[in-house]
PDB file of C-alpha atoms in Angstrom:
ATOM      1  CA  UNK R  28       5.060 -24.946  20.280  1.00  0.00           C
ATOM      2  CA  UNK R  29       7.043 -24.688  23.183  1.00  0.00           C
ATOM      3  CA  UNK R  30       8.069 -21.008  24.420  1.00  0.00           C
ATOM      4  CA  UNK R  31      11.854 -20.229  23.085  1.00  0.00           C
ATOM      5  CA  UNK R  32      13.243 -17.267  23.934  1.00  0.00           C
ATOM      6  CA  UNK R  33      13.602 -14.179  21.386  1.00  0.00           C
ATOM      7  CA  UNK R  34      16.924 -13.518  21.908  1.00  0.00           C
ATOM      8  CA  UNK R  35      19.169 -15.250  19.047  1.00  0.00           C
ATOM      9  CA  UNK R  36      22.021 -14.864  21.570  1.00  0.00           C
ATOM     10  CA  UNK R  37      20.240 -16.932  24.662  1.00  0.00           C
ATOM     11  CA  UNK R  38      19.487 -19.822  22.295  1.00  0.00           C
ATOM     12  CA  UNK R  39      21.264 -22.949  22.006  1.00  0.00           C
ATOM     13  CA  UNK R  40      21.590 -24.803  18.344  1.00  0.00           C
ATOM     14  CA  UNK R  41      18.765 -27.283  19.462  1.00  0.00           C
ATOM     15  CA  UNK R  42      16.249 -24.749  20.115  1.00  0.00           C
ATOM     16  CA  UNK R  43      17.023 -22.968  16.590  1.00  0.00           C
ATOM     17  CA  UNK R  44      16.281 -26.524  14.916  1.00  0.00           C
ATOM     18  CA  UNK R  45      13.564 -26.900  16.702  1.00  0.00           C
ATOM     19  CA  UNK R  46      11.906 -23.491  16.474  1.00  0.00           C
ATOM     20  CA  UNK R  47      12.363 -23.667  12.720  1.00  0.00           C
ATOM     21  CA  UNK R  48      10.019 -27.134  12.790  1.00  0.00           C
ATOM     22  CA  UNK R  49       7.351 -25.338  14.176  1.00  0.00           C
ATOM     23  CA  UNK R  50       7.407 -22.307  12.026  1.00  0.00           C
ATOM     24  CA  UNK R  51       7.962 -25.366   9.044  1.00  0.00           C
ATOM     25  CA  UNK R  52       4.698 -26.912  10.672  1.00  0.00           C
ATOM     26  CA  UNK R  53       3.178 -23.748  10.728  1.00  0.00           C
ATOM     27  CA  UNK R  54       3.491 -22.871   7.524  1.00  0.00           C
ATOM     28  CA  UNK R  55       2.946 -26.347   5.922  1.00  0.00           C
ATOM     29  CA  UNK R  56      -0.167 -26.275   7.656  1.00  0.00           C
ATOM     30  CA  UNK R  57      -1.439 -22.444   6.522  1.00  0.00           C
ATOM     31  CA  UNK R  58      -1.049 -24.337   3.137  1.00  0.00           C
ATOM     32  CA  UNK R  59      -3.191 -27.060   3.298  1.00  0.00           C
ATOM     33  CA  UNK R  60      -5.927 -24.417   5.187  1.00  0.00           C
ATOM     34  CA  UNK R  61      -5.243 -22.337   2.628  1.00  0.00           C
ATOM     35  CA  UNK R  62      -6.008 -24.839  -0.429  1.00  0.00           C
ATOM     36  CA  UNK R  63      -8.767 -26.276   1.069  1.00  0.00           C
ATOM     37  CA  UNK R  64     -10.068 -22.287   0.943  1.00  0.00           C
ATOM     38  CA  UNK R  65      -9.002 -21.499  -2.049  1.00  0.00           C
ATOM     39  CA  UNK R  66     -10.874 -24.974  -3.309  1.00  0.00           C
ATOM     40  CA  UNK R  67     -14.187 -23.986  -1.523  1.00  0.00           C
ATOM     41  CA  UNK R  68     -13.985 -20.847  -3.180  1.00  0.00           C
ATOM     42  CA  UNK R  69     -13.679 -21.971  -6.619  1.00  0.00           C
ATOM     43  CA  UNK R  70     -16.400 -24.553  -5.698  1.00  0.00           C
ATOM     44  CA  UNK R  71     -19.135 -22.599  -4.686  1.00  0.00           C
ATOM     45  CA  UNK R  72     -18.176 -19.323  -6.029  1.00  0.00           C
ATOM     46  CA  UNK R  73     -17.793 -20.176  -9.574  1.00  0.00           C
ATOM     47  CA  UNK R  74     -14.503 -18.106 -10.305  1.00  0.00           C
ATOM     48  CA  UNK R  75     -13.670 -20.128 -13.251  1.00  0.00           C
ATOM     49  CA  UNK R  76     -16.957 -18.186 -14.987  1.00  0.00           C
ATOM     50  CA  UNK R  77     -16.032 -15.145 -13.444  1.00  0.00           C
ATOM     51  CA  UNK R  78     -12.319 -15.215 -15.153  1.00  0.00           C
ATOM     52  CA  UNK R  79     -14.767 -16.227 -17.999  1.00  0.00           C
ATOM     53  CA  UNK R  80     -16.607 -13.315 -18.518  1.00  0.00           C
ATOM     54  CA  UNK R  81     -14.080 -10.888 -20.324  1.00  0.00           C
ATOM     55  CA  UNK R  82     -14.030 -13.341 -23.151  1.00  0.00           C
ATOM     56  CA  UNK R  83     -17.793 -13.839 -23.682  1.00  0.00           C
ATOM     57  CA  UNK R  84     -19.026 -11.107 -25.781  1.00  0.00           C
ATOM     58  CA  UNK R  85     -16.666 -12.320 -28.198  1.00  0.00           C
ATOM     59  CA  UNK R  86     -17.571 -16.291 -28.651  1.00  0.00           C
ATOM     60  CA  UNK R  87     -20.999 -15.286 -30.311  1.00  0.00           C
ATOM     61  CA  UNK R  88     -23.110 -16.683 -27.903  1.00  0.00           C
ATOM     62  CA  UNK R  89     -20.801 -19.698 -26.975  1.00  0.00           C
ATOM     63  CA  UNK R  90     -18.050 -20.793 -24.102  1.00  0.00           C
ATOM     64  CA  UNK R  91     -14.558 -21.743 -24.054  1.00  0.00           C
ATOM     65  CA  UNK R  92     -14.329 -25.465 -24.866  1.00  0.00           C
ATOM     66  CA  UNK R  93     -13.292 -28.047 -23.070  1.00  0.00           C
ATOM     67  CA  UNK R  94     -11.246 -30.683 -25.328  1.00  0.00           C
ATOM     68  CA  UNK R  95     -10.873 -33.673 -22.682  1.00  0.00           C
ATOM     69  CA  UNK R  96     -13.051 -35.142 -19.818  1.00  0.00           C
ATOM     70  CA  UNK R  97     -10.353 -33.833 -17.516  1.00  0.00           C
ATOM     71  CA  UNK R  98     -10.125 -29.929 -18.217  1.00  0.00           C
ATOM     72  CA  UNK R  99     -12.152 -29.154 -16.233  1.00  0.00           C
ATOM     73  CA  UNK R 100     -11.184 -31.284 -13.179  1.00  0.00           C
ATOM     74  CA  UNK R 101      -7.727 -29.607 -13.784  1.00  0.00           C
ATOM     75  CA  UNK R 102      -8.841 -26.214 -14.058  1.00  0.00           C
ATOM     76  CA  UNK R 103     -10.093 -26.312 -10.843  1.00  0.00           C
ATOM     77  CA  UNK R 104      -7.253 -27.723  -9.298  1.00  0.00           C
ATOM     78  CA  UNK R 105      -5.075 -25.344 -10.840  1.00  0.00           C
ATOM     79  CA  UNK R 106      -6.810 -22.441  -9.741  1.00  0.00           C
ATOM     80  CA  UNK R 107      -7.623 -23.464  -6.457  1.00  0.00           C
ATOM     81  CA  UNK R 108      -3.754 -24.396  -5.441  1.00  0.00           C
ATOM     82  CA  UNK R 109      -3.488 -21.058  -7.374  1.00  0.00           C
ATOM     83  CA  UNK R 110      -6.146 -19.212  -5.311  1.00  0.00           C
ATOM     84  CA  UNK R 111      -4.777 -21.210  -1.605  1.00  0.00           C
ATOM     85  CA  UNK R 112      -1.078 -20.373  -1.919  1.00  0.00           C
ATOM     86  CA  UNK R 113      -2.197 -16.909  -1.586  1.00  0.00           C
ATOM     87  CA  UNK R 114      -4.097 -17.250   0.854  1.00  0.00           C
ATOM     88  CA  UNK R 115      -1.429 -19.376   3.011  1.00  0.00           C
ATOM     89  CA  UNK R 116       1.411 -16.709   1.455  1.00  0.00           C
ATOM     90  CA  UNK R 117       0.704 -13.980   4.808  1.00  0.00           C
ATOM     91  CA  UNK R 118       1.227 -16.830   7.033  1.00  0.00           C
ATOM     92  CA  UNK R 119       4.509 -18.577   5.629  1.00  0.00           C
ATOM     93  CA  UNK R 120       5.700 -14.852   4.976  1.00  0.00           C
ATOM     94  CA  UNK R 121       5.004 -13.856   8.941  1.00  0.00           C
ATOM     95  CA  UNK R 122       6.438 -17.565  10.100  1.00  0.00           C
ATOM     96  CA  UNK R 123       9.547 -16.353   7.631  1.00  0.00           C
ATOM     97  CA  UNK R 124       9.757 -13.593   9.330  1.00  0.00           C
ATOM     98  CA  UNK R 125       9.223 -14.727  12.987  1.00  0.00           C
ATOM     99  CA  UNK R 126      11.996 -16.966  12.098  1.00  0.00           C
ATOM    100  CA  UNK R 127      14.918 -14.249  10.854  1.00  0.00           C
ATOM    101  CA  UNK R 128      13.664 -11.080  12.880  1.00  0.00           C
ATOM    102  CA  UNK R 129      16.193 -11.977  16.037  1.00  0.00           C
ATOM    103  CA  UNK R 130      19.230 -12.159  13.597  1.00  0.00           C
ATOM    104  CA  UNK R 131      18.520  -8.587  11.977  1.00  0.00           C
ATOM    105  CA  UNK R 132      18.783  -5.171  12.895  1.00  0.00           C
ATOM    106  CA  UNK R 133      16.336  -2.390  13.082  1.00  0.00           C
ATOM    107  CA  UNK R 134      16.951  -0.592  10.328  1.00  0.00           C
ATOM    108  CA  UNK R 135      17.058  -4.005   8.190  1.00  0.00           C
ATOM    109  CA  UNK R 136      13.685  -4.999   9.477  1.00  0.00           C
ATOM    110  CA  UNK R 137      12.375  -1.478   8.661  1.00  0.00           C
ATOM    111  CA  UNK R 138      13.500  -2.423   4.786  1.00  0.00           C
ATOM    112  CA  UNK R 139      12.684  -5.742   4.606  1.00  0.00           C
ATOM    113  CA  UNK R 140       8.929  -4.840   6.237  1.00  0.00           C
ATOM    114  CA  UNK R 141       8.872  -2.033   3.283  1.00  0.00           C
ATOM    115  CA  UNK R 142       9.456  -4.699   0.567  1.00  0.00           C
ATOM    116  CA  UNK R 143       7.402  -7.511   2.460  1.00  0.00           C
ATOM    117  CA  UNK R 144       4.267  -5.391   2.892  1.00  0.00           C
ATOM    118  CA  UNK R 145       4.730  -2.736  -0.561  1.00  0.00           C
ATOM    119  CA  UNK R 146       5.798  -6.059  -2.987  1.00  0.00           C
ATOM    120  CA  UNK R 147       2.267  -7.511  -2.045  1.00  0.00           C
ATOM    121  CA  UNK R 148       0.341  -4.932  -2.297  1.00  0.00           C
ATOM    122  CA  UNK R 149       1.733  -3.834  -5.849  1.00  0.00           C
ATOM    123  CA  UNK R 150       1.507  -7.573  -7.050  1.00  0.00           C
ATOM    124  CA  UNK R 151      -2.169  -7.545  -6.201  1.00  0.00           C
ATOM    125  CA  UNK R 152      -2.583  -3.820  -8.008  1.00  0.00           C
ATOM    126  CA  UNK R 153      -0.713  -5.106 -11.105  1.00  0.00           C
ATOM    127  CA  UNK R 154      -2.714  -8.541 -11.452  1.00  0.00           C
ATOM    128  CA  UNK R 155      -5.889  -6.433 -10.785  1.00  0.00           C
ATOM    129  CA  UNK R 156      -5.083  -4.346 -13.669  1.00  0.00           C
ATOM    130  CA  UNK R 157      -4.242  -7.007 -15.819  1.00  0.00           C
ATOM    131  CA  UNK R 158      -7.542  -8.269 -15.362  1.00  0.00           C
ATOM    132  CA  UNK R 159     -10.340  -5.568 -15.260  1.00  0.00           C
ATOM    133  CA  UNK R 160      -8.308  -3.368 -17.875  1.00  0.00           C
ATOM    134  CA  UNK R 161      -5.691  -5.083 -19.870  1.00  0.00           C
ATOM    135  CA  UNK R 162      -7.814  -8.026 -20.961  1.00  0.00           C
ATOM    136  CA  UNK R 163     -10.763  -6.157 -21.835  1.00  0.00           C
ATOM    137  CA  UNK R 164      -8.496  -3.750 -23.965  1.00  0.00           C
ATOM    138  CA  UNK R 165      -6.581  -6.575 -25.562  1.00  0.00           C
ATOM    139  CA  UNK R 166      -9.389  -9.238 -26.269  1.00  0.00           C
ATOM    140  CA  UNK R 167     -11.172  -6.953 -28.748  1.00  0.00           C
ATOM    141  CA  UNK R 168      -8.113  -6.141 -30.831  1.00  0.00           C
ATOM    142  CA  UNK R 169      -7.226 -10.457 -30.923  1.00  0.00           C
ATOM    143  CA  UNK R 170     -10.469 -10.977 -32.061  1.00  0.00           C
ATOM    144  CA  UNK R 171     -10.812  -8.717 -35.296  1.00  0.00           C
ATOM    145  CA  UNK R 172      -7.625 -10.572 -35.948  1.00  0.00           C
ATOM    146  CA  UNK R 173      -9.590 -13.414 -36.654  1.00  0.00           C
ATOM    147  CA  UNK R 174     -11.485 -12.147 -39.684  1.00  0.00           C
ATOM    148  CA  UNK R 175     -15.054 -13.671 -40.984  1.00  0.00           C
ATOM    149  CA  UNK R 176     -13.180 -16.212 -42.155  1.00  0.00           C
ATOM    150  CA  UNK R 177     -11.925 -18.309 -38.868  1.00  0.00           C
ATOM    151  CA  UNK R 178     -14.640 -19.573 -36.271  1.00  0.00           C
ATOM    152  CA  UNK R 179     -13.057 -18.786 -32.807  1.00  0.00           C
ATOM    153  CA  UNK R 180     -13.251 -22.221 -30.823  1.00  0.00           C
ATOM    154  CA  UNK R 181     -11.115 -20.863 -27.728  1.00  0.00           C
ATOM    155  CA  UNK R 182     -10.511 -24.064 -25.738  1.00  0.00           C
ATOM    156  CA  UNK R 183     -10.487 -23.492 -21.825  1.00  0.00           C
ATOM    157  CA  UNK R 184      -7.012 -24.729 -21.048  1.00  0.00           C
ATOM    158  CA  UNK R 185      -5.375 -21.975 -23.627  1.00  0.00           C
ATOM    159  CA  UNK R 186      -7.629 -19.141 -22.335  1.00  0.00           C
ATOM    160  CA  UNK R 187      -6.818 -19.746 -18.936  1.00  0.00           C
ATOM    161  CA  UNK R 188      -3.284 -20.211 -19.294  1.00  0.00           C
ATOM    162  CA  UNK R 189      -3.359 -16.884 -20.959  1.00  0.00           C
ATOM    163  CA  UNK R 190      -5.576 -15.082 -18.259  1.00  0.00           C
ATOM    164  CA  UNK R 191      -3.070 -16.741 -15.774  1.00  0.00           C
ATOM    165  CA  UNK R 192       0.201 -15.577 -17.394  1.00  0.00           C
ATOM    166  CA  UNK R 193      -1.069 -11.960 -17.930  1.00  0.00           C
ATOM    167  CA  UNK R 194      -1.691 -11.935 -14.673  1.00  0.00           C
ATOM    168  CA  UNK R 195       1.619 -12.847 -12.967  1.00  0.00           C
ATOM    169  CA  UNK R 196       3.365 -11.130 -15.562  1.00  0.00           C
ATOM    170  CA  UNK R 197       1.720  -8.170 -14.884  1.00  0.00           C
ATOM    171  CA  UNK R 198       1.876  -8.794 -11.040  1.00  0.00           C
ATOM    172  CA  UNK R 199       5.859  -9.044 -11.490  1.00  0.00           C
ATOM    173  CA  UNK R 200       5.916  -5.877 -13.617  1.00  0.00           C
ATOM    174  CA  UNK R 201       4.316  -3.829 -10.554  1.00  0.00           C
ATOM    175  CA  UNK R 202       6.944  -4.977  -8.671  1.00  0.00           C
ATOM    176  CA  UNK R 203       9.544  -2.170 -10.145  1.00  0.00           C
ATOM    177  CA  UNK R 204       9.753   0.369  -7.058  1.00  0.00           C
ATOM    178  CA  UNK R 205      10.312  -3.013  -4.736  1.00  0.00           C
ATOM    179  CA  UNK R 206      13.412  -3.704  -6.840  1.00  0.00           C
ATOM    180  CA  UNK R 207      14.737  -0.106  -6.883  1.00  0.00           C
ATOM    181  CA  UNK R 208      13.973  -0.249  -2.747  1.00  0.00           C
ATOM    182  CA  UNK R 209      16.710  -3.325  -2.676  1.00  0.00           C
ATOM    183  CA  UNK R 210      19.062  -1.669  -4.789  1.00  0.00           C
ATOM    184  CA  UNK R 211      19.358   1.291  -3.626  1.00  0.00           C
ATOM    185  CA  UNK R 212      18.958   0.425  -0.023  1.00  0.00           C
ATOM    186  CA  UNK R 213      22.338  -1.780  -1.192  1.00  0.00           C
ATOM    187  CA  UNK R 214      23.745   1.323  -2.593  1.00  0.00           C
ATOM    188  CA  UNK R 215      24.163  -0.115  -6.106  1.00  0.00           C
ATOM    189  CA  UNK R 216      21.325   2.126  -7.587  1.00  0.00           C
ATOM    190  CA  UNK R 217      21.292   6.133  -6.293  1.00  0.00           C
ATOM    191  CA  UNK R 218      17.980   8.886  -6.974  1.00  0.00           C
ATOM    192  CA  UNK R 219      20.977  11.017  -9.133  1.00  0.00           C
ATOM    193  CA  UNK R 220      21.191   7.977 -11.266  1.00  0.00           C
ATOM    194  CA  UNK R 221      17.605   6.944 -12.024  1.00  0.00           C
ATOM    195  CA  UNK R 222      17.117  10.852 -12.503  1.00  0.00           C
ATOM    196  CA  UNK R 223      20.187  11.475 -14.504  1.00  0.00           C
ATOM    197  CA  UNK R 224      18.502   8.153 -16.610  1.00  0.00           C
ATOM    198  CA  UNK R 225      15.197   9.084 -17.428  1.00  0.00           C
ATOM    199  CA  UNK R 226      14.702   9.272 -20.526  1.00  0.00           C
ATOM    200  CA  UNK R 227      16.446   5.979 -21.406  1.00  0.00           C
ATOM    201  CA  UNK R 228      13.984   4.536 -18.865  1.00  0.00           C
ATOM    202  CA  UNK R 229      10.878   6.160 -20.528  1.00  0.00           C
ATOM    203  CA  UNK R 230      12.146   4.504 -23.911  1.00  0.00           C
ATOM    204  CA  UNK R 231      12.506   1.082 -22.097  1.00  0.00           C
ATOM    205  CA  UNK R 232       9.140   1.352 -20.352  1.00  0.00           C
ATOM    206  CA  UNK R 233       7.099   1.618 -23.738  1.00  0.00           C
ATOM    207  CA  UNK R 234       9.417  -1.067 -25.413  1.00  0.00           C
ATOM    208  CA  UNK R 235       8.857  -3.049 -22.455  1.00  0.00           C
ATOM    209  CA  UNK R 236       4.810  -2.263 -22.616  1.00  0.00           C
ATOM    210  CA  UNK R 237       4.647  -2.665 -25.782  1.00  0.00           C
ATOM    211  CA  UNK R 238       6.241  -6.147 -25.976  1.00  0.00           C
ATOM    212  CA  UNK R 239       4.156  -7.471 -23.461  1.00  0.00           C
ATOM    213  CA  UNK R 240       0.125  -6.102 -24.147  1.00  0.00           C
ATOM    214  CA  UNK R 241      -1.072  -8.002 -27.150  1.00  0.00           C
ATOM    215  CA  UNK R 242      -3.952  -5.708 -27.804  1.00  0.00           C
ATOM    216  CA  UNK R 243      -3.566  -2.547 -30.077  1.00  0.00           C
ATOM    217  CA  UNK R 244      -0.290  -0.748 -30.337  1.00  0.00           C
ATOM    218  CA  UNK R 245      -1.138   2.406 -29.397  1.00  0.00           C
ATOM    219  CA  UNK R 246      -3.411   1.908 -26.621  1.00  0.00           C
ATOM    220  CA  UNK R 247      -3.008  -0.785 -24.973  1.00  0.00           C
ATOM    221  CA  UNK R 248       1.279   0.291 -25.077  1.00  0.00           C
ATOM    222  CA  UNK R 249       0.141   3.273 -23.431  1.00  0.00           C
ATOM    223  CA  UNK R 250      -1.994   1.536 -20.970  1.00  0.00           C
ATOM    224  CA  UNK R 251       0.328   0.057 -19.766  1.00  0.00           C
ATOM    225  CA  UNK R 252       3.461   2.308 -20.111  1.00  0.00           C
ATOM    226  CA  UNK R 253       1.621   5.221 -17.863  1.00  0.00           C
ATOM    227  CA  UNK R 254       1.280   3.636 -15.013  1.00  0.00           C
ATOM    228  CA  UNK R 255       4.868   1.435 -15.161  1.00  0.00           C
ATOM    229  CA  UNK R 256       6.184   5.571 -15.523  1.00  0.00           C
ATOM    230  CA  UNK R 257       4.064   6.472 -12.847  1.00  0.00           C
ATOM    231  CA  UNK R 258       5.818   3.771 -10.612  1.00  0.00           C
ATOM    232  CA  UNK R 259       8.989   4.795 -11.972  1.00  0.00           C
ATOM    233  CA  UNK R 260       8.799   7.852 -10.582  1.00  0.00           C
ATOM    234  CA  UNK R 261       7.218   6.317  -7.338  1.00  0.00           C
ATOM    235  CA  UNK R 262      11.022   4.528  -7.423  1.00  0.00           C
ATOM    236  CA  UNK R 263      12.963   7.416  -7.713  1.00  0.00           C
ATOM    237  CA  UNK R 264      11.070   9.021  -4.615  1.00  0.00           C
ATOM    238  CA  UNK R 265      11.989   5.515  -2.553  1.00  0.00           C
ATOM    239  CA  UNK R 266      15.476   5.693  -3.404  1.00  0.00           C
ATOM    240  CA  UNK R 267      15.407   9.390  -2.102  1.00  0.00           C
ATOM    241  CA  UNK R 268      14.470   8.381   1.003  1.00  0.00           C
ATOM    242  CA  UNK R 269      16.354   5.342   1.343  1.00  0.00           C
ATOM    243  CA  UNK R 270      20.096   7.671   0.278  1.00  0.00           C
ATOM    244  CA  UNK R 271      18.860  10.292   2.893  1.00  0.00           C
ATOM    245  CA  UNK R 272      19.735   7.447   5.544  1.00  0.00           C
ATOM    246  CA  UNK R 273      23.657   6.285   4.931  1.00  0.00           C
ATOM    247  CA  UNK R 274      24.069   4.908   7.981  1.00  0.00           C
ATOM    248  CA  UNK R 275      25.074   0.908   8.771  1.00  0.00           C
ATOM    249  CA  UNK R 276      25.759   0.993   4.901  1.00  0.00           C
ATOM    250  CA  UNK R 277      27.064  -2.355   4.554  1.00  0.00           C
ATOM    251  CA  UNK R 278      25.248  -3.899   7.030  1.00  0.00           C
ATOM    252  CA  UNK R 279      22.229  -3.277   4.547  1.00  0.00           C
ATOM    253  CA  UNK R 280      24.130  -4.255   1.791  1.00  0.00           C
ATOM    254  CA  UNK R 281      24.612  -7.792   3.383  1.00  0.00           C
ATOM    255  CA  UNK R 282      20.777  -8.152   4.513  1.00  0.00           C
ATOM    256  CA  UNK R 283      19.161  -6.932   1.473  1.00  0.00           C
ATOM    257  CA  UNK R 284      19.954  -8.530  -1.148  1.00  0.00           C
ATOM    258  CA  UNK R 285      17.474 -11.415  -0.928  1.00  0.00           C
ATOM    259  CA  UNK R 286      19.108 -14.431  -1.965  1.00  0.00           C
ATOM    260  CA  UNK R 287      22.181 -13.849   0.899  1.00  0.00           C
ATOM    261  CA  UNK R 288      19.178 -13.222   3.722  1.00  0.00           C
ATOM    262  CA  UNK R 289      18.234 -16.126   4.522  1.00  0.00           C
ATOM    263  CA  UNK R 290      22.172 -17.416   4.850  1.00  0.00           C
ATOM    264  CA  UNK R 291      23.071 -14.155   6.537  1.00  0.00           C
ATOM    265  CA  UNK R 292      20.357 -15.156   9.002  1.00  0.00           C
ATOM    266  CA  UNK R 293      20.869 -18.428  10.133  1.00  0.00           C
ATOM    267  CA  UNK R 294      24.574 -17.541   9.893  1.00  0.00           C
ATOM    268  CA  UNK R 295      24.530 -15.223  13.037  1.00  0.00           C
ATOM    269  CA  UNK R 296      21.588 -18.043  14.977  1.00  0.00           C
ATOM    270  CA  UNK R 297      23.875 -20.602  14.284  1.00  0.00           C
ATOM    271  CA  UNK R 298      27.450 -18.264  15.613  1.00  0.00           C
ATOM    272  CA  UNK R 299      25.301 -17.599  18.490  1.00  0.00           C
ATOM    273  CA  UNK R 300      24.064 -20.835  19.340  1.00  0.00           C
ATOM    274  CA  UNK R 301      27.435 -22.311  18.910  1.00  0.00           C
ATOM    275  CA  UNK R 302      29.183 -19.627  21.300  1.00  0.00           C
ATOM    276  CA  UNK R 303      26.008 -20.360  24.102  1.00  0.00           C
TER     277      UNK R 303
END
């Protein structure tokens, strides 16, 4: 890739085309790298009988089945594409970024770095969770649901599917001070409100647990509910900080609400390109 200068303002429309090809390349390419990783790994590593393993105790002495000569060709596909996209995800997220930092301003980039770097950190915490305690906690209470009177045959493609949804749901639910960062950074969410709202946000948080753990009511609600409150709080602290600084206001308005950055962006490249 040919060197094109960093300033948005120096840049003619050609070179913004063309610099977003390469970081297009770029990323493309972190992809297939990335799959063919994430393949390897489920090759030689065996991850589908690690993600196994939580259910085991429970088959009496047998393994998920596998109801067509394909499952388990597409079991590892789907978890190595799984498995390589986040792999590749640092790399298309930096070549994002690369691409957008010369239109923004410093105190956007400070926020957008914050919810970059903190959203995929607490999406790996919550899909960690999900697995080493959520499963375990919610398998045994499934199972006595099953009685002596049903076998459990647990085919492959339906455990999986479960193991996968728990986890990105779980990922997604982490999420929660990321989302109050955006909001209140856009001024539509403020500390005195999410204070002043508490307790209606305890009262959601175990509804909201206890919708989406399948294991025992109690327990696995409150599993779950502790640490969403726990990150509650953790989003009342952010939005602290974030009201402390009211300056450029609707400048961060504009940038942060993510489906109007990327157009926000490539609005001022392409203002400056036409004006060079």
């Amino acid at each position: 890739m040919r060197q094109i200068p960093r300033d948005a303002g120096e840049m003619p429309f050609l070179d913004h085309l063309e610099e977003l090809r390469w970081r297009i390349i770029y990323s493309l390419g972190a992809v297939v790298v990335g799959l063919a990783v994430g393949f390897f790994i489920v090759l030689h590593f065996d991850v589908l009988n690690l993600l196994e393993r939580p259910i085991l105790p429970y088959l009496r002495g047998h393994h998920v089945i596998a109801t067509h000569p394909t499952d388990g060709l597409q079991l590892i596909m789907s978890s190595g594409m799984w498995l390589g996209f986040i792999i590749a995800s640092p790399v298309i997220l930096y070549q994002v970024w690369m691409f957008l930092t010369p239109a923004l301003y410093k105190h956007e980039r400070r926020y957008l770095i914050a919810a970059l770097g903190g959203g995929i950190v607490l999406f790996a915490l919550g899909a960690l969770f999900a697995y080493a305690v959520m499963l375990p906690m919610s398998l045994p209470w499934l199972f006595k649901l099953f009685g002596n009177a049903l076998e459990p045959m647990i085919t492959a493609e339906n455990y999986f599917g479960f193991v996968f949804s728990m986890v990105l749901t779980f990922g997604l639910a982490f999420e929660l001070p990321v989302l109050v960062l955006l909001l209140a950074a856009a001024r539509l969410v403020s500390p005195q409100m999410l204070s002043r709202f508490r307790r209606h946000a305890i009262v959601l948080i175990v509804a909201v647990a206890g919708f989406l753990t399948p294991g025992d009511i109690v327990m696995s609600t409150l599993a779950l509910a502790i640490p969403l409150y726990l990150l509650y709080e953790l989003s009342v602290l952010v939005a602290y900080v974030i009201w402390r600084k009211r300056d450029h206001a609707a400048e961060t308005v504009a940038v942060l609400l993510a489906p109007l950055l990327v157009v926000r962006a490539w609005s001022r490249r392409s203002a400056a390109a036409s004006r060079a």
